[in-house]
Tab-separated table of N, CA and C in Angstrom:
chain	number	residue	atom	x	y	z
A	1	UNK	N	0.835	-1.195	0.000
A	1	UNK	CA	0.000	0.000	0.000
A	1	UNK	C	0.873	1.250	0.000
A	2	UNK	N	0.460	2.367	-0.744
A	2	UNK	CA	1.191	3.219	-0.536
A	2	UNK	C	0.637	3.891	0.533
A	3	UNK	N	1.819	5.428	0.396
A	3	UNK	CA	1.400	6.100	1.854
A	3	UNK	C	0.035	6.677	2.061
A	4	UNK	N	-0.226	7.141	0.364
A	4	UNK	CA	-1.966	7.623	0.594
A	4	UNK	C	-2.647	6.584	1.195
A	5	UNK	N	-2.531	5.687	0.343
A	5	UNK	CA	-3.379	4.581	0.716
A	5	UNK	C	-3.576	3.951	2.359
A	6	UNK	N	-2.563	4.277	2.953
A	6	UNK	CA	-2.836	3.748	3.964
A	6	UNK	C	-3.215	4.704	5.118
A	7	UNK	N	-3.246	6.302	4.854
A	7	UNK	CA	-3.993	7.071	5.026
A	7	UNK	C	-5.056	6.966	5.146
A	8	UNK	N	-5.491	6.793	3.402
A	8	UNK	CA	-7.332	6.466	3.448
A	8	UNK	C	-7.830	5.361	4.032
A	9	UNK	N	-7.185	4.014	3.975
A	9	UNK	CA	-7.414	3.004	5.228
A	9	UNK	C	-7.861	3.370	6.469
A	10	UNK	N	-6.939	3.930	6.669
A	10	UNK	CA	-6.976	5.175	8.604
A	10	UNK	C	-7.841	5.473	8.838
A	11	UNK	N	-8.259	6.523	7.452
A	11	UNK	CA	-9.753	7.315	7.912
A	11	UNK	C	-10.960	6.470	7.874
A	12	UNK	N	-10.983	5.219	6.990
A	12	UNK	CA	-12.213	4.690	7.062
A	12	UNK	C	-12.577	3.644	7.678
A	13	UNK	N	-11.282	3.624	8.694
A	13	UNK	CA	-11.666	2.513	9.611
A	13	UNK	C	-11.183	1.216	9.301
A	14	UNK	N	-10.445	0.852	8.267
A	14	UNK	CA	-10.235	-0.708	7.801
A	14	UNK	C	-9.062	-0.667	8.543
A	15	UNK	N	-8.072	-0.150	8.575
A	15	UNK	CA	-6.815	-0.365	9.672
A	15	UNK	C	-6.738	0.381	10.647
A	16	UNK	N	-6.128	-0.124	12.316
A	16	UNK	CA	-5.772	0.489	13.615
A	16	UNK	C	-4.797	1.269	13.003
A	17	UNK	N	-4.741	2.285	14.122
A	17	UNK	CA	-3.846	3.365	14.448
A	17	UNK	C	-2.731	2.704	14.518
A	18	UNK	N	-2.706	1.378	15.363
A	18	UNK	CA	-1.249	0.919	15.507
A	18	UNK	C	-0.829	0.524	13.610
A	19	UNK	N	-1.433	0.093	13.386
A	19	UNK	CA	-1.357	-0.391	11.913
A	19	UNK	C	-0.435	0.393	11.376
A	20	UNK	N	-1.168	1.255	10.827
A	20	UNK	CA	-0.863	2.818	10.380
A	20	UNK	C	0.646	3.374	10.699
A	21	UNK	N	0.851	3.481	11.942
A	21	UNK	CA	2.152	3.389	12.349
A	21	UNK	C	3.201	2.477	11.792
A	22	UNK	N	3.036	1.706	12.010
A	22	UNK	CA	3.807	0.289	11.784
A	22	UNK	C	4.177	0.420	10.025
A	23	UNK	N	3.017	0.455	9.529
A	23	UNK	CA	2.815	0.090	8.260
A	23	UNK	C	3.558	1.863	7.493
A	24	UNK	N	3.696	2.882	7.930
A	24	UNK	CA	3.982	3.646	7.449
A	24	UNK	C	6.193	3.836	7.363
A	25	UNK	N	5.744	3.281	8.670
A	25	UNK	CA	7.603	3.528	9.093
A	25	UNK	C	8.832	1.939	8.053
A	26	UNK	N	7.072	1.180	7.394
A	26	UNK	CA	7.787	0.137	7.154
A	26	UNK	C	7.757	1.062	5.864
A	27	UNK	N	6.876	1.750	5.375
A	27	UNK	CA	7.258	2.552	3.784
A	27	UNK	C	8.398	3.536	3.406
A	28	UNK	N	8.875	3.764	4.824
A	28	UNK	CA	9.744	4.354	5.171
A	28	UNK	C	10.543	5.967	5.972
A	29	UNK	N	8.340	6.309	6.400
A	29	UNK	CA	8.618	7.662	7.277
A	29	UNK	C	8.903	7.259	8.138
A	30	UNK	N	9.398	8.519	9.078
A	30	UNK	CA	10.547	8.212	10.365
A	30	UNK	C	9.042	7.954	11.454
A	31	UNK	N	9.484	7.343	12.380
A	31	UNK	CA	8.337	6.975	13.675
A	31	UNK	C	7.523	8.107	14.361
A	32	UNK	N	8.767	9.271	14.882
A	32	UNK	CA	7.924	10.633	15.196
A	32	UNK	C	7.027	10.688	14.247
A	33	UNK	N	7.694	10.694	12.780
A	33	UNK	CA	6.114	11.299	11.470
A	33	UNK	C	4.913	10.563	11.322
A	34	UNK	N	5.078	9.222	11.889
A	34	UNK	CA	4.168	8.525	11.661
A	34	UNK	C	3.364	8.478	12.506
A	35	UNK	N	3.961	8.160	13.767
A	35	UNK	CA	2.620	9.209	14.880
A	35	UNK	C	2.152	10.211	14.807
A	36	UNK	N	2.925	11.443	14.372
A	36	UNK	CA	2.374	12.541	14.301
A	36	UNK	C	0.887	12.353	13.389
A	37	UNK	N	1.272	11.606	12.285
A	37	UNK	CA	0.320	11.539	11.499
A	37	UNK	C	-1.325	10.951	12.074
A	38	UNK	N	-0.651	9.609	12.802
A	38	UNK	CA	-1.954	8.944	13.486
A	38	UNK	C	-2.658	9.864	14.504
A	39	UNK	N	-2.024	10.998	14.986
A	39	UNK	CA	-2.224	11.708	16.104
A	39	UNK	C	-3.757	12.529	15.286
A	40	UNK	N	-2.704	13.422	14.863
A	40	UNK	CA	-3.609	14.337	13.412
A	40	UNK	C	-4.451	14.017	13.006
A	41	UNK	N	-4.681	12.866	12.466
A	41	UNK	CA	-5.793	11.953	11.774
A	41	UNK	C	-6.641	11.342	13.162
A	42	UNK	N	-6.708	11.230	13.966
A	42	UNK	CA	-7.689	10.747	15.017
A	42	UNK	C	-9.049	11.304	15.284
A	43	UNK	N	-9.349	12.306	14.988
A	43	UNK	CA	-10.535	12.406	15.109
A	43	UNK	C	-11.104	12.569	14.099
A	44	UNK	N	-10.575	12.837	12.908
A	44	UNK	CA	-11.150	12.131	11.542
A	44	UNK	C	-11.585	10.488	11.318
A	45	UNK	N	-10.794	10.189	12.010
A	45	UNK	CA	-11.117	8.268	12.417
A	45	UNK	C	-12.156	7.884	13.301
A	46	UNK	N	-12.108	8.801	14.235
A	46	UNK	CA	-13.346	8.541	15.475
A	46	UNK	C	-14.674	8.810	14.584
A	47	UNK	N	-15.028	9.589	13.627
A	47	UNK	CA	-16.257	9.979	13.044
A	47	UNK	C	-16.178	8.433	11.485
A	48	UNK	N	-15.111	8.244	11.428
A	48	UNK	CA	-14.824	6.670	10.395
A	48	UNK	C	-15.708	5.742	11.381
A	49	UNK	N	-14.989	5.126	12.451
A	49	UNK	CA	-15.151	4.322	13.033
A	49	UNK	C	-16.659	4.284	13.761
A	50	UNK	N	-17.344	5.201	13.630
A	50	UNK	CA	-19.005	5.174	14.213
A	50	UNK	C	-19.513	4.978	12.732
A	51	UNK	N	-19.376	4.914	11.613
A	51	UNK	CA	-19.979	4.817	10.737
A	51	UNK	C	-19.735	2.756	10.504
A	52	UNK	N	-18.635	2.180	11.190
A	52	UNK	CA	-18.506	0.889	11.129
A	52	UNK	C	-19.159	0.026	11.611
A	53	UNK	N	-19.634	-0.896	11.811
A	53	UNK	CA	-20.872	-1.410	12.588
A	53	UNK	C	-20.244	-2.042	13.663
A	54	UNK	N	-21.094	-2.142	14.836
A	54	UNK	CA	-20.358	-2.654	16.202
A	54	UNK	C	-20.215	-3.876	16.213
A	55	UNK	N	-20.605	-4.965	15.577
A	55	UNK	CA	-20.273	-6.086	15.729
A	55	UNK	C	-18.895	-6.702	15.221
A	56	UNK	N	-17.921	-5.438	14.197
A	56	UNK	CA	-17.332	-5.797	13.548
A	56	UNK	C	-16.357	-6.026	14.743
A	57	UNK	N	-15.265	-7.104	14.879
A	57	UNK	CA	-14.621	-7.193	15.959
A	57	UNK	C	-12.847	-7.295	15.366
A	58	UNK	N	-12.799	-7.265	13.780
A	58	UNK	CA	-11.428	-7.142	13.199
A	58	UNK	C	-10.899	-6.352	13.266
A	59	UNK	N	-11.431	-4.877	13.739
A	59	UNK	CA	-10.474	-3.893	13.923
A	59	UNK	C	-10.574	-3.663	15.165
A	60	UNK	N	-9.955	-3.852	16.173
A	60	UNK	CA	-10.134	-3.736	17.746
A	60	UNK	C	-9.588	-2.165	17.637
A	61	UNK	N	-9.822	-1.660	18.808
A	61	UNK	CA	-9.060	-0.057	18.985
A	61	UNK	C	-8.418	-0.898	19.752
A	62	UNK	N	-7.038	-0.056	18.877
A	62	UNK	CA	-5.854	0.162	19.943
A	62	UNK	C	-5.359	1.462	19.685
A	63	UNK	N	-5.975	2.542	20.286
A	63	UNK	CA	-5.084	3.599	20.735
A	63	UNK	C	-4.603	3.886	21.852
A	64	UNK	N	-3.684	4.052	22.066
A	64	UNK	CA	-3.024	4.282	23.200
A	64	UNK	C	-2.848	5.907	23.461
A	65	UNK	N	-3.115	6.112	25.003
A	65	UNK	CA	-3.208	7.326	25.335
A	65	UNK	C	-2.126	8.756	24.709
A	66	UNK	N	-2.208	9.480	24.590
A	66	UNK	CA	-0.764	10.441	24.137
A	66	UNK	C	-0.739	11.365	25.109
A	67	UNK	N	0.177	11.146	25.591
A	67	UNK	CA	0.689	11.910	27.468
A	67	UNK	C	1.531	13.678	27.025
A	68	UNK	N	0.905	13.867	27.874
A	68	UNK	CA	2.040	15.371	28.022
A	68	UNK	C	2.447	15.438	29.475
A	69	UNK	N	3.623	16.568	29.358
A	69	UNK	CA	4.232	16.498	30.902
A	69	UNK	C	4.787	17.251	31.133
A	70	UNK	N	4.449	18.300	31.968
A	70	UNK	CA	5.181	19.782	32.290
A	70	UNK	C	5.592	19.647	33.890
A	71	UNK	N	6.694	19.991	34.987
A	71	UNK	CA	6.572	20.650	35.683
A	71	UNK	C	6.801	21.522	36.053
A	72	UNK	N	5.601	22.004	36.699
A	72	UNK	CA	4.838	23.712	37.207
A	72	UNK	C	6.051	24.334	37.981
A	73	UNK	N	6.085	23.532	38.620
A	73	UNK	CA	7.108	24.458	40.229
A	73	UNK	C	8.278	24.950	39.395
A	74	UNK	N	8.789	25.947	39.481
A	74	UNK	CA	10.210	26.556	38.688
A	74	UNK	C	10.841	27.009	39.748
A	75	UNK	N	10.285	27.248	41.213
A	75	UNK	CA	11.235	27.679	42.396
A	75	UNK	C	11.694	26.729	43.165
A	76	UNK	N	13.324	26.604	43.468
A	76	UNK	CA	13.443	25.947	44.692
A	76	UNK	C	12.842	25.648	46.071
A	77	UNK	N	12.973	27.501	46.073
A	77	UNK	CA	12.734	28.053	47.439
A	77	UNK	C	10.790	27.232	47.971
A	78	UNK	N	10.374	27.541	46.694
A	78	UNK	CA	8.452	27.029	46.437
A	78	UNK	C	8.591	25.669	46.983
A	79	UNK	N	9.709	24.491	46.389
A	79	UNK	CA	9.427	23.234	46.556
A	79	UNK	C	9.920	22.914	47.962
A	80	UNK	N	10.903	23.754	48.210
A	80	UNK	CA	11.237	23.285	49.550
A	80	UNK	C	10.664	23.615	51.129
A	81	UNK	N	9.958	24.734	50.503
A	81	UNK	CA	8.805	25.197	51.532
A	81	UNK	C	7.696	24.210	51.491
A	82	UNK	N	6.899	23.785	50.472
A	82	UNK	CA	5.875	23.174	50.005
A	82	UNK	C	5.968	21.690	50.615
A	83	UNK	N	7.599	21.125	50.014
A	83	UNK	CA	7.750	19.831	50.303
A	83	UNK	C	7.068	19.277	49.239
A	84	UNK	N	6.819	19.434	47.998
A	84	UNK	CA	6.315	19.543	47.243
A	84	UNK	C	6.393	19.661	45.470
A	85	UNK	N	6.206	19.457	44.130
A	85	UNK	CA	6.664	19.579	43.059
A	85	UNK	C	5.344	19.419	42.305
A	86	UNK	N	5.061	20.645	42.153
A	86	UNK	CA	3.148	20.732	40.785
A	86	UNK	C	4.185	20.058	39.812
A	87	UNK	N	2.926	19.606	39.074
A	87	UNK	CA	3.646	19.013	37.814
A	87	UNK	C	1.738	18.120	37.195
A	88	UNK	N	1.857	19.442	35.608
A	88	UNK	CA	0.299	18.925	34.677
A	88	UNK	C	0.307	18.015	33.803
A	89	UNK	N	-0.487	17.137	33.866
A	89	UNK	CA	0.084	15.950	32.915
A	89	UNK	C	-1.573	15.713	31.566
A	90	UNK	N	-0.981	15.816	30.382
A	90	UNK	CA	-2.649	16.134	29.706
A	90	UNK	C	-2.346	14.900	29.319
A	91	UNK	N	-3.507	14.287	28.315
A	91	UNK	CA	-3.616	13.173	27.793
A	91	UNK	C	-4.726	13.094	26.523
A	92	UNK	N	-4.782	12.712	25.736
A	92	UNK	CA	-5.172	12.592	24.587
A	92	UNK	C	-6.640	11.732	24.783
A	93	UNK	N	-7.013	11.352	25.947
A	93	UNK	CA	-8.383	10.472	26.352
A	93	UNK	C	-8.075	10.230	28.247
A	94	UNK	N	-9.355	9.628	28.140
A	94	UNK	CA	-9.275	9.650	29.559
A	94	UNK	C	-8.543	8.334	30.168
A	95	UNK	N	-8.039	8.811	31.278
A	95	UNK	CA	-6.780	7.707	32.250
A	95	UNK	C	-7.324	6.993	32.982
A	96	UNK	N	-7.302	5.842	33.027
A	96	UNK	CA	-7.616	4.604	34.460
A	96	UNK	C	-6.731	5.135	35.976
A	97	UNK	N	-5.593	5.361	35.658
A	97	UNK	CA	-4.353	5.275	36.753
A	97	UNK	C	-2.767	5.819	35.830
A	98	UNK	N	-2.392	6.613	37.244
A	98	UNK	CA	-1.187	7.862	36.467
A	98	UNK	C	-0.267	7.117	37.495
A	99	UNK	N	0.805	6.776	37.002
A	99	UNK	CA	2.022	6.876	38.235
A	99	UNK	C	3.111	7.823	37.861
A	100	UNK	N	3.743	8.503	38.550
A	100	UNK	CA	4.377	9.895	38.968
A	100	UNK	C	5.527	9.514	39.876
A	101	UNK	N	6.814	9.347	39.073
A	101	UNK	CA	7.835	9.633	39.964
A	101	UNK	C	8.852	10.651	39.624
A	102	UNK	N	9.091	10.913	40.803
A	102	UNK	CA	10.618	12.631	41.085
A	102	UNK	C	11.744	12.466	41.154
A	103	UNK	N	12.338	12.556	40.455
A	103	UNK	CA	13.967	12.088	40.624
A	103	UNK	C	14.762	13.558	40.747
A	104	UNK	N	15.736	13.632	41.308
A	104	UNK	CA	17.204	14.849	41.323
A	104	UNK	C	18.646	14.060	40.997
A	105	UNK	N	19.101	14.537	40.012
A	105	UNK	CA	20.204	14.579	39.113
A	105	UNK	C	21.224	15.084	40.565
A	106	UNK	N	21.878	13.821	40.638
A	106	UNK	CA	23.311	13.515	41.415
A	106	UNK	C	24.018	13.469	40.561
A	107	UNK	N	25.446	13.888	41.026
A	107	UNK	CA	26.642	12.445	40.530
A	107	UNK	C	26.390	11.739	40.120
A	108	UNK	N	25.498	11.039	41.023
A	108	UNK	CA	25.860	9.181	40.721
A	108	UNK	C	24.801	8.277	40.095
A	109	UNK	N	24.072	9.518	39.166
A	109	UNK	CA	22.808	9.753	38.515
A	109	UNK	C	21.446	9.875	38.946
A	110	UNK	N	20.031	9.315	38.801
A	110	UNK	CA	19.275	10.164	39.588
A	110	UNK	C	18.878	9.071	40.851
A	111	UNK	N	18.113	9.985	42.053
A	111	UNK	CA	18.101	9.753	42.644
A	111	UNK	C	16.257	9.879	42.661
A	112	UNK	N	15.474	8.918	43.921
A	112	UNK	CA	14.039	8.787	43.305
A	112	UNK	C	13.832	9.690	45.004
A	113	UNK	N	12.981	10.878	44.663
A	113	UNK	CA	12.848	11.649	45.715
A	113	UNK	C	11.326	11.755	46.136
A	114	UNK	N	10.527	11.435	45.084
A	114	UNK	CA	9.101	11.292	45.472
A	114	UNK	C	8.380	10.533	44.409
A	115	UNK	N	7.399	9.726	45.297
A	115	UNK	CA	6.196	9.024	43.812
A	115	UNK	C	4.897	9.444	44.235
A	116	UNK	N	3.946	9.180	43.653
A	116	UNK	CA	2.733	9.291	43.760
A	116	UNK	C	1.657	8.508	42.487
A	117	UNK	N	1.076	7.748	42.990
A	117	UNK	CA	-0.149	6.988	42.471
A	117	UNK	C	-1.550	7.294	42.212
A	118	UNK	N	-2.075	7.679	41.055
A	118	UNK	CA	-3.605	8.071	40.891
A	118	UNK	C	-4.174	7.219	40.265
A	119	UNK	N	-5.452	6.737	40.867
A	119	UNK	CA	-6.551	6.115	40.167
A	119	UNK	C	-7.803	6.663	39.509
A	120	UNK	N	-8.179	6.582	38.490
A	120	UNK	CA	-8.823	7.854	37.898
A	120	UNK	C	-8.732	8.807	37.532
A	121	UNK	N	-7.521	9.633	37.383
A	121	UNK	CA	-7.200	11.068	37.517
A	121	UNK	C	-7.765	11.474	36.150
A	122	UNK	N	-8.462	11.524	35.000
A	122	UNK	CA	-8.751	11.821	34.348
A	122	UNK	C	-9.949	11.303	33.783
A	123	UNK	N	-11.309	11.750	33.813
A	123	UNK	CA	-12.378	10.921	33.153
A	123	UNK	C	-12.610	11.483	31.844
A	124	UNK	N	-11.671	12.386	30.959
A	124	UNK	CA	-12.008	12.639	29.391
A	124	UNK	C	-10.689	13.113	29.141
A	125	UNK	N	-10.472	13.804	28.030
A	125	UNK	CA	-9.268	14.078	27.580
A	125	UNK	C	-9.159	15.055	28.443
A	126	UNK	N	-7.761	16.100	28.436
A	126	UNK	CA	-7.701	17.371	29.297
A	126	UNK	C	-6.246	17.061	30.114
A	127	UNK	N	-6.315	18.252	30.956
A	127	UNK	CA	-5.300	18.159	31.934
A	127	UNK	C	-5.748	18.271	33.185
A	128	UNK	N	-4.737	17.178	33.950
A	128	UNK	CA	-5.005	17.456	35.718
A	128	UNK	C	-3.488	17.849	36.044
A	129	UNK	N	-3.621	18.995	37.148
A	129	UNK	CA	-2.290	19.186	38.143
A	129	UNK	C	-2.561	18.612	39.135
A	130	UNK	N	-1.245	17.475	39.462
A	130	UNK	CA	-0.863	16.779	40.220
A	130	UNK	C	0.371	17.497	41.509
A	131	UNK	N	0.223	17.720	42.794
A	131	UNK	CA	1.419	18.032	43.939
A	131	UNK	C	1.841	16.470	44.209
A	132	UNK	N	3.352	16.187	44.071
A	132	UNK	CA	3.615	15.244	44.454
A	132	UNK	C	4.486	15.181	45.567
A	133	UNK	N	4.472	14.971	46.904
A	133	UNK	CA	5.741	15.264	47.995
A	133	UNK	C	6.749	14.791	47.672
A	134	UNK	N	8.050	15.415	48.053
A	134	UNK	CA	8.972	14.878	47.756
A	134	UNK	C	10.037	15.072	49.036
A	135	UNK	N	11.139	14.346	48.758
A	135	UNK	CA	11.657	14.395	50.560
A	135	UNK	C	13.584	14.633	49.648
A	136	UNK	N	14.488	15.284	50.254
A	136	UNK	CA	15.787	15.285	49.953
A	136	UNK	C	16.152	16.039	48.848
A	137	UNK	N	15.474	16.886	49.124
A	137	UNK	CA	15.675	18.181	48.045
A	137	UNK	C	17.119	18.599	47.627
A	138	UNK	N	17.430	18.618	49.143
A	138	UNK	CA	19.065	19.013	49.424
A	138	UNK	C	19.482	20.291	49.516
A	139	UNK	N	20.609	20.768	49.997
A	139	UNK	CA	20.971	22.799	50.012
A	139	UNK	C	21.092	23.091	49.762
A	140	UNK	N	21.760	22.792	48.085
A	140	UNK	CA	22.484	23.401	47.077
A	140	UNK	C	21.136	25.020	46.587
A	141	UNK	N	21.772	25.807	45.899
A	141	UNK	CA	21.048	26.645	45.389
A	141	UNK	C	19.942	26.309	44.335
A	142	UNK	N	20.416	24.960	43.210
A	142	UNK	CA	19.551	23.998	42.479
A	142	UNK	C	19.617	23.052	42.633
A	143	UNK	N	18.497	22.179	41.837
A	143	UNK	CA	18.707	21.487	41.486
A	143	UNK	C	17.692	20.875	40.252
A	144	UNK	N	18.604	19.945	39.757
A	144	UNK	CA	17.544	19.135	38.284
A	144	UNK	C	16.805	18.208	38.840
A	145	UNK	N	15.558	18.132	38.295
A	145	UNK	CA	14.625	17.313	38.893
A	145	UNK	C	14.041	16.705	37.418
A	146	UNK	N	13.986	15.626	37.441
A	146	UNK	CA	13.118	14.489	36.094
A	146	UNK	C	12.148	14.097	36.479
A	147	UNK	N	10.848	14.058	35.870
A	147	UNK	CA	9.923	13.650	36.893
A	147	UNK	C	9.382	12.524	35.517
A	148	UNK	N	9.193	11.378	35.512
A	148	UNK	CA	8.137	10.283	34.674
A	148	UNK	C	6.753	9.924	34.981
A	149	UNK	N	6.303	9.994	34.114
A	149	UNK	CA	4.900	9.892	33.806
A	149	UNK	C	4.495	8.331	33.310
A	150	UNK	N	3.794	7.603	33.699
A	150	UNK	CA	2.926	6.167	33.433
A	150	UNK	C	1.237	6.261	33.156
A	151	UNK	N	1.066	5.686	32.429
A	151	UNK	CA	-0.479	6.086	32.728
A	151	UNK	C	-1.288	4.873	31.848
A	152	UNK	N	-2.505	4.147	32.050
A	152	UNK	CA	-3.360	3.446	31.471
A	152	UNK	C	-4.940	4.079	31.232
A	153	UNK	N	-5.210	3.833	30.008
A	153	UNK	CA	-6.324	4.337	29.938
A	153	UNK	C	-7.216	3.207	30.039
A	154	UNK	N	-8.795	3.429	29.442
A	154	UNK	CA	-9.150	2.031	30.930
A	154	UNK	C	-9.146	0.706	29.971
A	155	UNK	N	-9.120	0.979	28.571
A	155	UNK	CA	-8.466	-0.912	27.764
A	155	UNK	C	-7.540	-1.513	28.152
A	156	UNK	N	-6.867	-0.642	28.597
A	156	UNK	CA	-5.653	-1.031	29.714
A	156	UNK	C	-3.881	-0.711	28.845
A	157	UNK	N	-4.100	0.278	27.833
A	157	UNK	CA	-2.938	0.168	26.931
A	157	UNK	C	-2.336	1.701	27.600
A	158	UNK	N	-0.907	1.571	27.796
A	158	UNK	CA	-0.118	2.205	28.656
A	158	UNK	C	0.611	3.187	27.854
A	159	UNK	N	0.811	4.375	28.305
A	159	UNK	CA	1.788	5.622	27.942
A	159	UNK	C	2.759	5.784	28.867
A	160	UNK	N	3.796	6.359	28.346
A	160	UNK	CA	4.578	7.394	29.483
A	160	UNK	C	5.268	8.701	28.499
A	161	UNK	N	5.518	9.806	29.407
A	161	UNK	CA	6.146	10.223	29.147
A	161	UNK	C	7.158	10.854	30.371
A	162	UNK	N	8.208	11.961	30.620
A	162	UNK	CA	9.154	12.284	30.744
A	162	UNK	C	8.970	14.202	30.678
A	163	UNK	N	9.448	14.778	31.551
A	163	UNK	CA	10.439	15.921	31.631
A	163	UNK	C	11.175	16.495	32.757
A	164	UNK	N	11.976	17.619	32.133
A	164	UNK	CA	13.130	17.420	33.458
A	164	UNK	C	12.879	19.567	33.376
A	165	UNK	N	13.876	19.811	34.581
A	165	UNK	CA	13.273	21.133	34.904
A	165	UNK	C	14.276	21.935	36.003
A	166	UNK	N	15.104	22.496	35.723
A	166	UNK	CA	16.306	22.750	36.939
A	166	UNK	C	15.378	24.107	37.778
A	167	UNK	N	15.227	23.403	39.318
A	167	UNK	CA	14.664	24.773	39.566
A	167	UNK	C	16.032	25.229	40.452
A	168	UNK	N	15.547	26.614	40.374
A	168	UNK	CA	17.302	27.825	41.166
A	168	UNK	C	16.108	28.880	42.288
């Protein structure tokens, strides 16, 4: 199939998103482009896929959630008063369960300074801000903090993502 072609597949529902992916990077766009593409094309597919009849059971959904990940806190002085690290995590549909861990950039690489576990945190697409405690901040004037993102939406197919954030 070519690349149109498996485009118009996309939109009308005869192949998954995962498909699409797969099948595009094997034609030879790079993986970012090919998600990007499935991303883009998704709600052109959601209005495909209600026109398909429900009994059909050959094309299962598999989309998997698409995570974002900012954290909020930019002050030391904020987190170490707080005990504490905001941090908004959006998602492309709604989440079963988020796991959230805090790491600070040592030497001796990172170190895990806080987690936190949500069940439900999202019942549609959107964003929730999450405070996660965190303990061993340390005295220095900064520091880098990485925080990872996990998340299932409720078919049970898993995301993560990642960002990092030096607060001074």
């Amino acid at each position: 199939m070519s690349r149109d072609e498996l485009v118009e597949a996309y939109l009308d529902g005869r192949i998954s998103r995962r498909a699409l992916v797969r099948r595009l990077v094997a034609a030879g766009v790079s993986t970012g482009a090919a998600i990007s593409y499935a991303q883009l094309l998704s709600p052109q597919r959601a209005a495909a896929a209600e026109a398909r009849p429900a009994a059909d059971s050959h094309y299962p959904d598999s989309h998997y959630p698409t995570l974002g990940l900012e954290i909020k806190t930019k002050r030391m002085r904020a987190a170490r008063k707080s005990k504490r690290v905001a941090v908004a995590v959006s998602s492309s549909e709604e989440l079963a369960s988020l796991s959230l861990q805090v790491y600070k950039k040592t030497d001796r690489g990172l170190a895990l300074i806080g987690s936190k576990e949500i069940a439900n945190p999202l019942g549609v697409a959107g964003k929730v801000k999450v405070k996660v405690a965190v303990k061993r901040l340390g005295k220095g004037r900064s520091v880098k903090l990485v925080v990872r993102a996990t998340a299932a939406d409720a078919e049970g197919y898993i995301s993560g993502a990642s960002a990092s954030r030096k607060l001074r």
